[in-house]
Amino acid sequence: MKAARGSGAVAAVLYALLHLPRDVPLHVVSEKDTLTAPLFKRRQGWEDIGWEGVQGALYVQALINQLRQRCAPTSFGSGTGAHSTPLAQARCQLEDAEHSLDRPTIVAPEKNMTFELSGAKLSSLSQAQAYRCIRAEKTRVARPATERQMLRILANTSAAGQKCATAEDVWVGIRHKDIL
């Protein structure tokens, strides 16, 4: 699976939030907009659609959940401008220290369900998005009569010498405008 842009920064801040007291002020400095874009520019849109199709959503959701639990000032900034030289030096030192470790630190995406905003916003949700979200959450229960009928249809198509159809082809074909 392809890593989301800025996923290392998200994991680093999540790790810091999990290990720092919640009442300690925190100033997070990252390069460019690797944290500010997902947290402040895109977060509302992602929450509106229920996080469907968002790369790295599990960790970004956990980070937002941890930020909502904090009772101290938390600010975000970019590593450009006056802070860029000290930030670059500190980053190089941290990278050297990280490479000297035997194994990487694993950050678990912990959430407190009290602060979890789940689901999509109804005012901005389309029927297709709602259906995809429901299908992603629920496990499909096979109905015996449907399965028998599907096996019968697939057996008839293969016996008639037609190309082997799949169950998905049958379901799409049923909705064809010429059949209705």
Coordinates of N, CA and C in Angstrom, one line a residue, residues 110-171:
E110 N -4.2 5.1 18.5 CA -5.1 5.0 19.6 C -6.2 6.1 19.5
K111 N -7.5 5.7 19.8 CA -8.5 6.7 19.8 C -9.4 6.5 21.1
N112 N -9.8 7.7 21.6 CA -10.8 7.7 22.7 C -12.2 7.9 22.0
M113 N -13.1 6.9 22.2 CA -14.3 7.0 21.4 C -15.2 8.1 21.8
T114 N -15.0 8.7 23.0 CA -15.7 9.9 23.4 C -15.5 11.1 22.5
F115 N -14.3 11.2 22.0 CA -13.9 12.3 21.1 C -13.9 11.9 19.6
E116 N -14.5 10.8 19.3 CA -14.5 10.3 17.9 C -15.8 10.8 17.2
L117 N -15.6 11.5 16.1 CA -16.7 11.9 15.3 C -16.7 10.9 14.1
S118 N -17.7 10.0 14.1 CA -17.7 9.0 13.1 C -18.8 9.2 12.1
G119 N -18.7 8.7 10.9 CA -19.7 8.8 9.9 C -19.6 10.0 9.1
A120 N -20.5 10.1 8.1 CA -20.4 11.2 7.2 C -21.6 12.2 7.5
K121 N -21.4 13.4 7.1 CA -22.4 14.5 7.3 C -23.5 14.3 6.3
L122 N -24.8 14.2 6.8 CA -25.9 14.0 5.9 C -26.1 15.1 4.9
S123 N -25.8 16.3 5.3 CA -26.0 17.4 4.4 C -25.1 17.4 3.2
S124 N -24.0 16.7 3.3 CA -23.0 16.7 2.1 C -22.8 15.3 1.6
L125 N -23.7 14.4 1.9 CA -23.5 13.0 1.5 C -24.4 12.7 0.3
S126 N -23.8 12.0 -0.7 CA -24.6 11.5 -1.8 C -25.1 10.1 -1.5
Q127 N -26.0 9.7 -2.3 CA -26.5 8.3 -2.0 C -25.4 7.3 -2.4
A128 N -24.7 7.5 -3.4 CA -23.6 6.6 -3.7 C -22.5 6.5 -2.6
Q129 N -22.2 7.7 -2.1 CA -21.2 7.7 -1.0 C -21.7 6.9 0.2
A130 N -23.0 7.2 0.6 CA -23.6 6.5 1.7 C -23.6 5.0 1.5
Y131 N -23.9 4.6 0.3 CA -24.0 3.1 0.0 C -22.6 2.5 0.1
R132 N -21.5 3.2 -0.4 CA -20.2 2.7 -0.3 C -19.7 2.6 1.2
C133 N -20.1 3.6 2.0 CA -19.7 3.6 3.4 C -20.4 2.4 4.1
I134 N -21.7 2.2 3.8 CA -22.4 1.1 4.5 C -21.8 -0.2 4.0
R135 N -21.5 -0.4 2.8 CA -21.0 -1.6 2.3 C -19.6 -1.9 2.9
A136 N -18.8 -0.8 3.1 CA -17.5 -1.0 3.7 C -17.6 -1.4 5.2
E137 N -18.6 -1.0 5.9 CA -18.8 -1.3 7.3 C -19.4 -2.7 7.6
K138 N -20.3 -3.1 6.7 CA -21.1 -4.3 7.0 C -20.5 -5.5 6.2
T139 N -20.6 -6.6 6.8 CA -20.1 -7.8 6.1 C -21.3 -8.3 5.3
R140 N -21.0 -8.8 4.2 CA -22.0 -9.3 3.3 C -22.5 -10.7 3.7
V141 N -23.8 -10.9 3.9 CA -24.4 -12.2 4.3 C -25.0 -12.8 3.0
A142 N -24.5 -13.9 2.6 CA -25.0 -14.6 1.4 C -26.4 -15.1 1.7
R143 N -27.3 -14.8 0.8 CA -28.7 -15.3 0.9 C -28.7 -16.6 0.1
P144 N -29.2 -17.7 0.8 CA -29.2 -19.0 0.1 C -29.9 -19.1 -1.2
A145 N -31.1 -18.4 -1.3 CA -31.9 -18.5 -2.6 C -31.1 -17.7 -3.7
T146 N -30.5 -16.6 -3.3 CA -29.8 -15.8 -4.3 C -28.6 -16.6 -4.8
E147 N -27.9 -17.2 -3.9 CA -26.7 -18.0 -4.3 C -27.1 -19.2 -5.2
R148 N -28.2 -19.9 -4.9 CA -28.7 -21.0 -5.8 C -29.0 -20.4 -7.2
Q149 N -29.7 -19.3 -7.2 CA -30.1 -18.7 -8.5 C -28.9 -18.3 -9.3
M150 N -27.9 -17.7 -8.6 CA -26.7 -17.3 -9.3 C -25.9 -18.5 -9.8
L151 N -25.8 -19.5 -9.1 CA -25.1 -20.7 -9.6 C -25.8 -21.3 -10.8
R152 N -27.2 -21.3 -10.8 CA -28.0 -21.8 -11.9 C -27.7 -20.9 -13.2
I153 N -27.7 -19.6 -13.0 CA -27.5 -18.7 -14.1 C -26.1 -18.9 -14.7
L154 N -25.1 -19.0 -13.8 CA -23.7 -19.2 -14.3 C -23.5 -20.6 -15.0
A155 N -24.2 -21.6 -14.5 CA -24.1 -22.9 -15.1 C -24.8 -22.9 -16.5
N156 N -25.9 -22.2 -16.6 CA -26.6 -22.1 -17.9 C -25.7 -21.3 -19.0
T157 N -25.1 -20.3 -18.5 CA -24.3 -19.5 -19.5 C -23.1 -20.3 -19.9
S158 N -22.4 -21.1 -19.0 CA -21.3 -21.9 -19.5 C -21.7 -23.1 -20.3
A159 N -22.9 -23.6 -20.0 CA -23.4 -24.8 -20.8 C -23.8 -24.3 -22.2
A160 N -24.2 -23.1 -22.4 CA -24.6 -22.6 -23.7 C -23.4 -22.2 -24.6
G161 N -22.2 -22.4 -24.1 CA -21.0 -22.1 -24.9 C -20.6 -20.7 -24.9
Q162 N -21.3 -19.9 -24.0 CA -20.9 -18.4 -23.9 C -19.6 -18.3 -23.1
K163 N -19.0 -17.2 -23.1 CA -17.8 -16.9 -22.3 C -18.3 -17.0 -20.8
C164 N -17.3 -17.4 -20.0 CA -17.6 -17.6 -18.6 C -17.9 -16.2 -18.0
A165 N -19.2 -16.1 -17.5 CA -19.6 -14.9 -16.8 C -19.3 -15.0 -15.3
T166 N -19.1 -13.8 -14.7 CA -19.0 -13.8 -13.3 C -20.2 -13.3 -12.6
A167 N -20.3 -13.5 -11.3 CA -21.5 -13.0 -10.6 C -21.7 -11.5 -10.8
E168 N -20.5 -10.8 -10.8 CA -20.6 -9.3 -11.0 C -21.2 -9.0 -12.4
D169 N -20.8 -9.7 -13.4 CA -21.3 -9.5 -14.8 C -22.8 -9.7 -14.8
V170 N -23.3 -10.7 -14.0 CA -24.8 -10.9 -14.0 C -25.5 -9.8 -13.3
W171 N -24.9 -9.3 -12.2 CA -25.6 -8.2 -11.5 C -25.6 -6.9 -12.3

